[in-house]
């Protein structure tokens, strides 16, 4: 059985060192729901757990022929026999099964079971798409900075000498100061160049909600408009009435009409019963999906309410302090934090939030300290992140050269100190603004 689900094992790995670029609500969509739908698809397509999907009474017809015919041709139940009273009295032995008059009786056709695996797999892909879009929009920016900062974080165990372990170079404290300054420059440049970063995140989260509502509606139409109240009916009827909503939506026995020509050339009609073994699995899958979708919808709406709070209150120091503590517990200097968030827009604030999620208290304090040193309390400027770049341009213009100012270089050059550091020396030279030192 475990070998059947080996293909989804890769999506269940928990890597504590993985860089986090989203929240738990996002993960419930692209990881847990995606995996749940893939497992359901594998269960439906695997015959070792339920045997043949359909078995019909053959009479004088070859069994494989009528089984295949009734599987590809919609089977049906008689509406007037979907009656709990008749079932309890013994007038019928299965819901929807009984005498049938073609001209008078209304029937309900069942064709969805042919499409269940395809629909489940398509829905799994739909739940993964917002994550793919967000990864493309995010562009690996957080990962690049976090990897560079984590390397610096190892220096708290060293004093004056650097250490090399295989291909890994751990800088000394002095070298770490140089690298943190370079990373600080990179962060400021990233924060300025990606003003729409936060808007893309909000859009991806809204896309999760839209996709969830779309999949609920799609499933409701797919199951003959019986899905929206399925879970409520199951809870109310399952252990009370002999016939419940699952017996109506997923009948275990259906009728099928097969035609063939007899020996004399006349058309013969065969009214047969079919045992729908596949519906034993379908009813459980869609019952679980109903409760999962209800839970996911609740959590998604709460997640969007949280995002609404962050949009309106991110400049509040107390709110930011508790939000960053919630992202990862640890102390933060409130005065430095205030200096930073007052100069941030929402995209900048979200960038810091995810950095806090991925960094230790030791590293994040350094980040906030150095960012605060670049953002003086100057009421003339509304956004010192943008002003920082302007000051470098002015300084570069007065000196006639831009080589000393790494923020004026290409984005790839700015990233160099983060992931490619050789010989323990800083790649990018210091600018005149780098007089700040690390806190003791």
Coordinates of C-alpha atoms in Angstrom, one line a residue:
X1 CA 0.0 0.0 0.0
X2 CA 2.8 2.4 0.9
X3 CA 4.4 1.9 -2.6
X4 CA 1.2 3.2 -4.2
X5 CA 1.6 6.6 -2.5
X6 CA 5.4 6.8 -3.0
X7 CA 4.9 9.4 -5.7
X8 CA 3.4 11.9 -3.2
X9 CA 6.1 11.3 -0.5
X10 CA 8.3 14.1 -1.9
X11 CA 5.5 16.7 -1.0
X12 CA 5.4 15.6 2.6
X13 CA 9.1 16.3 3.5
X14 CA 9.6 18.6 6.4
X15 CA 12.8 20.6 6.0
X16 CA 13.5 22.8 9.0
X17 CA 16.2 24.6 7.1
X18 CA 14.0 25.5 4.2
X19 CA 13.5 29.2 3.5
X20 CA 9.9 30.2 4.3
X21 CA 8.3 32.6 1.8
X22 CA 4.6 32.2 2.8
X23 CA 2.5 31.3 5.8
X24 CA 0.6 28.3 7.2
X25 CA -2.6 29.2 5.4
X26 CA -0.8 29.2 2.0
X27 CA 0.7 25.8 2.8
X28 CA -2.7 24.3 3.5
X29 CA -3.6 25.1 -0.1
X30 CA -0.6 24.2 -2.1
X31 CA 0.8 21.4 0.1
X32 CA -1.9 19.7 2.2
X33 CA -4.8 20.1 -0.2
X34 CA -2.6 19.3 -3.2
X35 CA -1.4 16.1 -1.5
X36 CA -4.9 15.1 -0.3
X37 CA -6.3 15.4 -3.9
X38 CA -3.3 13.4 -5.3
X39 CA -3.9 10.6 -2.8
X40 CA -7.6 10.5 -3.6
X41 CA -6.7 10.3 -7.3
X42 CA -4.4 7.3 -6.6
X43 CA -7.0 5.6 -4.6
X44 CA -9.6 5.9 -7.3
X45 CA -7.3 4.6 -10.0
X46 CA -6.0 1.7 -8.0
X47 CA -8.1 -1.5 -8.3
X48 CA -6.2 -3.4 -5.6
X49 CA -8.4 -1.8 -2.9
X50 CA -11.8 -2.0 -4.4
X51 CA -11.5 -4.7 -7.2
X52 CA -13.5 -4.1 -10.4
X53 CA -15.1 -0.6 -10.5
X54 CA -18.4 -2.0 -11.7
X55 CA -20.0 -5.5 -11.9
X56 CA -23.3 -6.1 -13.7
X57 CA -25.6 -9.1 -13.9
X58 CA -24.9 -10.4 -17.3
X59 CA -27.8 -12.9 -18.0
X60 CA -27.1 -14.0 -21.6
X61 CA -24.5 -11.2 -22.3
X62 CA -20.8 -11.8 -21.9
X63 CA -19.8 -10.3 -18.5
X64 CA -16.8 -8.1 -19.6
X65 CA -18.9 -6.7 -22.4
X66 CA -21.8 -5.5 -20.3
X67 CA -19.5 -4.3 -17.5
X68 CA -17.6 -2.1 -19.9
X69 CA -20.8 -0.9 -21.6
X70 CA -22.4 0.1 -18.3
X71 CA -19.2 1.8 -17.1
X72 CA -18.9 4.0 -20.1
X73 CA -22.7 4.6 -20.5
X74 CA -24.3 6.5 -17.6
X75 CA -26.2 4.2 -15.3
X76 CA -29.3 5.4 -13.5
X77 CA -31.7 5.1 -10.5
X78 CA -35.4 5.6 -10.4
X79 CA -36.3 8.8 -8.5
X80 CA -39.6 7.5 -7.0
X81 CA -37.7 4.6 -5.4
X82 CA -35.3 6.9 -3.6
X83 CA -37.6 6.6 -0.6
X84 CA -36.5 6.0 3.0
X85 CA -40.0 4.7 4.0
X86 CA -40.1 2.1 1.2
X87 CA -36.6 1.0 2.1
X88 CA -37.4 0.5 5.7
X89 CA -40.6 -1.4 4.9
X90 CA -38.8 -3.7 2.6
X91 CA -40.6 -2.7 -0.6
X92 CA -37.2 -2.0 -2.2
X93 CA -33.8 -3.4 -1.2
X94 CA -31.6 -0.5 -2.4
X95 CA -32.4 3.3 -2.9
X96 CA -33.5 4.0 -6.4
X97 CA -33.9 0.3 -7.4
X98 CA -37.3 -1.1 -8.3
X99 CA -39.9 -1.5 -11.0
X100 CA -39.4 1.0 -13.8
X101 CA -41.7 2.4 -16.4
X102 CA -39.8 4.1 -19.2
X103 CA -42.7 6.4 -20.2
X104 CA -43.8 7.5 -16.7
X105 CA -40.9 7.2 -14.2
X106 CA -38.3 10.0 -13.8
X107 CA -34.8 8.7 -13.6
X108 CA -31.5 10.2 -12.4
X109 CA -28.4 9.4 -14.4
X110 CA -25.0 8.9 -12.9
X111 CA -22.0 9.6 -15.1
X112 CA -19.6 11.4 -12.8
X113 CA -17.8 8.3 -11.7
X114 CA -16.1 8.1 -15.1
X115 CA -14.5 11.5 -14.6
X116 CA -13.6 11.4 -10.9
X117 CA -9.9 10.8 -11.2
X118 CA -9.5 13.4 -13.9
X119 CA -11.4 16.0 -11.9
X120 CA -9.5 15.3 -8.7
X121 CA -6.1 15.6 -10.5
X122 CA -7.2 18.9 -12.2
X123 CA -8.3 20.3 -8.9
X124 CA -4.9 19.3 -7.3
X125 CA -3.1 21.3 -10.0
X126 CA -5.4 24.3 -9.5
X127 CA -4.5 24.4 -5.8
X128 CA -0.8 24.4 -6.7
X129 CA -1.0 27.2 -9.2
X130 CA -1.1 30.2 -6.8
X131 CA 2.0 28.9 -5.1
X132 CA 3.8 28.7 -8.5
X133 CA 2.8 32.3 -9.3
X134 CA 4.0 33.6 -6.0
X135 CA 7.4 31.8 -6.3
X136 CA 7.8 33.4 -9.7
X137 CA 6.9 36.9 -8.3
X138 CA 9.0 36.5 -5.2
X139 CA 12.0 35.6 -7.4
X140 CA 14.2 34.0 -4.7
X141 CA 15.0 37.3 -3.0
X142 CA 14.4 36.2 0.5
X143 CA 16.4 33.0 0.0
X144 CA 19.4 34.9 -1.3
X145 CA 19.5 37.2 1.7
X146 CA 18.7 34.5 4.2
X147 CA 21.5 32.2 3.0
X148 CA 24.0 35.1 3.2
X149 CA 22.9 36.1 6.7
X150 CA 22.8 32.5 8.0
X151 CA 26.5 32.2 7.0
X152 CA 27.2 35.3 9.0
X153 CA 25.3 33.9 11.9
X154 CA 27.9 31.2 12.4
X155 CA 30.5 33.8 13.3
X156 CA 29.1 34.3 16.8
X157 CA 31.1 31.1 17.6
X158 CA 34.3 32.6 16.2
X159 CA 36.3 35.6 17.4
X160 CA 39.3 36.5 15.2
X161 CA 39.9 33.7 12.8
X162 CA 37.8 32.4 9.9
X163 CA 37.2 28.7 9.5
X164 CA 36.8 26.6 6.3
X165 CA 35.0 23.3 6.4
X166 CA 35.0 21.6 3.0
X167 CA 33.5 24.2 0.6
X168 CA 31.9 26.1 3.4
X169 CA 33.8 29.3 4.5
X170 CA 32.8 30.7 8.0
X171 CA 34.0 34.2 8.3
X172 CA 35.6 35.7 11.4
X173 CA 33.8 38.5 13.3
X174 CA 35.7 41.2 11.5
X175 CA 34.9 39.6 8.1
X176 CA 31.3 39.2 9.2
X177 CA 31.0 43.0 9.8
X178 CA 32.0 43.6 6.2
X179 CA 29.6 41.0 4.9
X180 CA 26.7 42.3 7.0
X181 CA 27.3 45.8 5.6
X182 CA 27.2 44.4 2.1
X183 CA 24.0 42.5 2.8
X184 CA 22.5 45.6 4.4
X185 CA 23.2 47.5 1.1
X186 CA 21.6 44.6 -0.8
X187 CA 18.5 44.7 1.5
X188 CA 18.0 48.4 1.0
X189 CA 18.3 48.0 -2.8
X190 CA 15.9 45.0 -2.8
X191 CA 13.4 46.9 -0.6
X192 CA 13.4 49.9 -3.0
X193 CA 13.3 48.0 -6.3
X194 CA 10.4 45.7 -5.2
X195 CA 7.6 48.1 -4.2
X196 CA 4.9 45.8 -5.6
X197 CA 6.2 42.7 -3.7
X198 CA 3.6 42.9 -1.0
X199 CA 0.8 43.5 -3.5
X200 CA 1.8 40.3 -5.3
X201 CA 1.6 38.4 -2.0
X202 CA -1.9 39.7 -1.2
X203 CA -3.0 38.9 -4.7
X204 CA -1.7 35.3 -4.4
X205 CA -3.6 34.9 -1.1
X206 CA -6.8 36.3 -2.7
X207 CA -6.2 33.9 -5.6
X208 CA -6.2 31.0 -3.0
X209 CA -9.6 32.1 -1.8
X210 CA -11.0 32.5 -5.3
X211 CA -9.7 29.1 -6.3
X212 CA -11.1 27.4 -3.2
X213 CA -14.6 28.9 -3.9
X214 CA -14.3 27.8 -7.6
X215 CA -13.4 24.2 -6.7
X216 CA -16.3 24.0 -4.2
X217 CA -18.7 25.2 -6.9
X218 CA -17.1 23.0 -9.5
X219 CA -17.5 19.9 -7.2
X220 CA -21.1 20.9 -6.4
X221 CA -22.0 21.0 -10.1
X222 CA -20.0 17.8 -10.8
X223 CA -22.0 15.9 -8.2
X224 CA -25.4 17.0 -9.5
X225 CA -25.7 20.0 -7.1
X226 CA -25.5 17.8 -4.0
X227 CA -22.1 18.8 -2.6
X228 CA -22.8 22.0 -0.7
X229 CA -25.0 20.3 2.0
X230 CA -23.4 16.9 1.8
X231 CA -21.5 17.0 5.1
X232 CA -24.4 18.5 7.0
X233 CA -26.8 15.8 5.7
X234 CA -24.3 13.0 6.5
X235 CA -24.0 14.2 10.1
X236 CA -27.7 14.4 10.5
X237 CA -28.8 11.2 8.7
X238 CA -25.9 8.8 8.7
X239 CA -26.8 7.1 12.0
X240 CA -30.5 7.9 12.1
X241 CA -32.1 6.9 8.8
X242 CA -31.5 3.8 6.8
X243 CA -30.9 5.8 3.7
X244 CA -28.7 9.0 3.8
X245 CA -27.3 11.5 1.4
X246 CA -24.4 9.3 0.5
X247 CA -26.8 6.6 -0.7
X248 CA -28.5 9.2 -2.9
X249 CA -25.4 10.9 -4.4
X250 CA -23.2 7.7 -4.5
X251 CA -25.6 4.8 -5.1
X252 CA -24.0 1.4 -4.6
X253 CA -26.4 -0.4 -7.0
X254 CA -27.7 1.2 -10.2
X255 CA -29.7 0.2 -13.2
X256 CA -28.4 -0.2 -16.8
X257 CA -30.1 -0.9 -20.0
X258 CA -28.2 -3.0 -22.6
X259 CA -29.4 -3.6 -26.2
X260 CA -28.3 -6.3 -28.6
X261 CA -29.7 -8.1 -31.6
X262 CA -31.1 -11.7 -31.2
X263 CA -30.7 -14.6 -33.5
X264 CA -33.7 -13.6 -35.6
X265 CA -32.4 -10.0 -36.0
X266 CA -34.9 -8.4 -33.5
X267 CA -33.7 -5.9 -30.9
X268 CA -33.4 -7.3 -27.4
X269 CA -33.4 -5.1 -24.3
X270 CA -31.6 -6.2 -21.2
X271 CA -32.5 -4.4 -17.9
X272 CA -29.6 -5.2 -15.6
X273 CA -28.4 -4.3 -12.1
X274 CA -24.8 -3.0 -11.6
X275 CA -22.9 -3.0 -8.3
X276 CA -20.9 0.2 -8.1
X277 CA -17.9 -0.8 -6.0
X278 CA -16.2 2.5 -7.0
X279 CA -18.8 4.5 -5.1
X280 CA -17.7 2.9 -1.9
X281 CA -14.4 4.9 -2.3
X282 CA -16.0 8.0 -3.9
X283 CA -18.4 8.6 -1.0
X284 CA -15.6 8.6 1.6
X285 CA -13.3 10.8 -0.5
X286 CA -16.0 13.5 -1.1
X287 CA -17.2 13.4 2.5
X288 CA -13.6 14.1 3.7
X289 CA -13.2 16.8 1.0
X290 CA -16.4 18.5 2.2
X291 CA -15.1 18.8 5.8
X292 CA -11.6 19.7 4.6
X293 CA -12.9 22.5 2.3
X294 CA -15.1 23.8 5.1
X295 CA -12.0 24.0 7.4
X296 CA -9.9 25.4 4.6
X297 CA -12.4 28.1 3.8
X298 CA -12.6 29.2 7.5
X299 CA -8.8 29.3 7.9
X300 CA -8.4 31.2 4.5
X301 CA -10.9 33.9 5.5
X302 CA -9.2 34.3 8.9
X303 CA -5.8 34.5 7.1
X304 CA -7.1 37.3 4.9
X305 CA -8.5 39.1 7.9
X306 CA -5.0 38.9 9.4
X307 CA -3.5 40.3 6.1
X308 CA -6.0 43.1 6.3
X309 CA -4.7 44.0 9.8
X310 CA -1.1 44.0 8.5
X311 CA -2.1 46.3 5.6
X312 CA -3.7 48.9 8.0
X313 CA -1.5 48.6 11.1
X314 CA 2.0 47.7 9.9
X315 CA 3.3 51.1 10.8
X316 CA 2.2 50.7 14.4
X317 CA 5.3 49.8 16.5
X318 CA 3.4 47.7 19.0
X319 CA 1.6 45.7 16.2
X320 CA 4.9 45.2 14.4
X321 CA 6.7 44.1 17.5
X322 CA 4.1 41.4 18.3
X323 CA 3.8 40.4 14.7
X324 CA 7.5 39.8 14.4
X325 CA 7.5 38.0 17.7
X326 CA 4.7 35.8 16.4
X327 CA 6.8 35.1 13.3
X328 CA 9.6 33.8 15.5
X329 CA 9.9 34.5 19.3
X330 CA 12.8 36.7 20.3
X331 CA 13.7 40.2 21.6
X332 CA 13.8 43.2 19.2
X333 CA 15.1 46.7 20.0
X334 CA 12.0 48.8 19.9
X335 CA 13.7 52.1 19.1
X336 CA 15.6 50.5 16.1
X337 CA 12.4 48.8 15.0
X338 CA 10.5 52.1 15.1
X339 CA 13.2 53.8 13.0
X340 CA 12.9 51.1 10.4
X341 CA 9.2 50.6 10.1
X342 CA 8.4 54.3 9.9
X343 CA 10.4 54.4 6.7
X344 CA 8.9 51.2 5.2
X345 CA 5.9 50.7 3.0
X346 CA 3.8 47.5 3.2
X347 CA 6.1 45.6 0.8
X348 CA 9.2 46.5 2.9
X349 CA 7.4 45.5 6.1
X350 CA 6.4 42.1 4.6
X351 CA 10.0 41.6 3.4
X352 CA 11.2 42.1 7.0
X353 CA 8.5 39.8 8.4
X354 CA 9.7 36.9 6.3
X355 CA 13.3 37.7 7.1
X356 CA 12.3 37.4 10.8
X357 CA 10.6 34.1 10.1
X358 CA 13.8 32.7 8.6
X359 CA 16.5 34.3 10.8
X360 CA 17.5 33.8 14.4
X361 CA 17.1 36.5 17.0
X362 CA 20.9 37.1 16.9
X363 CA 20.8 37.8 13.1
X364 CA 17.6 39.7 13.0
X365 CA 18.8 42.2 15.7
X366 CA 21.8 42.9 13.5
X367 CA 19.6 43.5 10.5
X368 CA 17.3 45.9 12.3
X369 CA 20.3 47.7 13.9
X370 CA 22.1 48.3 10.6
X371 CA 18.9 49.3 8.8
X372 CA 18.1 51.8 11.6
X373 CA 21.5 53.3 11.2
X374 CA 20.7 54.1 7.5
X375 CA 17.3 55.6 8.2
X376 CA 17.8 58.7 10.4
X377 CA 14.7 60.4 11.8
X378 CA 14.5 63.0 9.1
X379 CA 11.0 64.5 8.6
X380 CA 11.9 66.0 5.3
X381 CA 11.9 62.6 3.6
X382 CA 8.8 60.5 3.5
X383 CA 10.7 57.3 2.6
X384 CA 14.4 57.1 3.4
X385 CA 14.7 53.8 1.6
X386 CA 14.2 55.7 -1.7
X387 CA 16.2 58.6 -0.4
X388 CA 19.2 56.3 0.4
X389 CA 19.5 55.5 -3.3
X390 CA 19.2 59.2 -4.2
X391 CA 22.0 60.1 -1.8
X392 CA 24.3 57.5 -3.4
X393 CA 23.5 58.9 -6.8
X394 CA 24.4 62.4 -5.7
X395 CA 27.6 61.2 -4.0
X396 CA 28.5 59.3 -7.2
X397 CA 27.8 62.3 -9.4
X398 CA 30.0 64.6 -7.3
X399 CA 32.9 62.1 -7.4
X400 CA 32.5 61.3 -11.1
X401 CA 32.4 57.6 -10.6
X402 CA 29.9 55.0 -9.6
X403 CA 32.3 52.1 -8.9
X404 CA 32.5 52.8 -5.2
X405 CA 28.7 52.5 -4.8
X406 CA 27.4 49.0 -5.2
X407 CA 23.8 50.0 -5.2
X408 CA 24.3 51.6 -8.6
X409 CA 25.6 48.3 -10.0
X410 CA 23.4 45.5 -11.5
X411 CA 21.2 43.3 -9.3
X412 CA 23.4 40.3 -9.9
X413 CA 26.5 42.2 -8.7
X414 CA 24.7 43.3 -5.6
X415 CA 23.8 39.6 -4.9
X416 CA 27.4 38.5 -5.1
X417 CA 28.3 38.9 -1.4
X418 CA 25.4 36.8 -0.4
X419 CA 26.2 33.5 -2.1
X420 CA 29.7 33.8 -3.6
X421 CA 32.3 34.8 -1.1
X422 CA 35.9 33.7 -1.5
X423 CA 39.0 33.9 0.6
X424 CA 37.2 35.4 3.6
X425 CA 37.3 38.9 2.1
X426 CA 34.4 41.1 1.3
X427 CA 33.5 41.1 -2.4
X428 CA 32.1 44.6 -2.6
X429 CA 34.1 47.5 -1.2
X430 CA 32.7 49.7 1.5
X431 CA 31.1 53.0 0.7
X432 CA 31.5 56.1 2.8
X433 CA 28.1 55.4 4.4
X434 CA 29.4 52.2 6.0
X435 CA 30.7 53.6 9.2
X436 CA 28.2 51.7 11.3
X437 CA 29.6 48.8 13.3
X438 CA 28.0 45.8 14.8
X439 CA 26.5 46.1 18.3
X440 CA 28.6 44.8 21.1

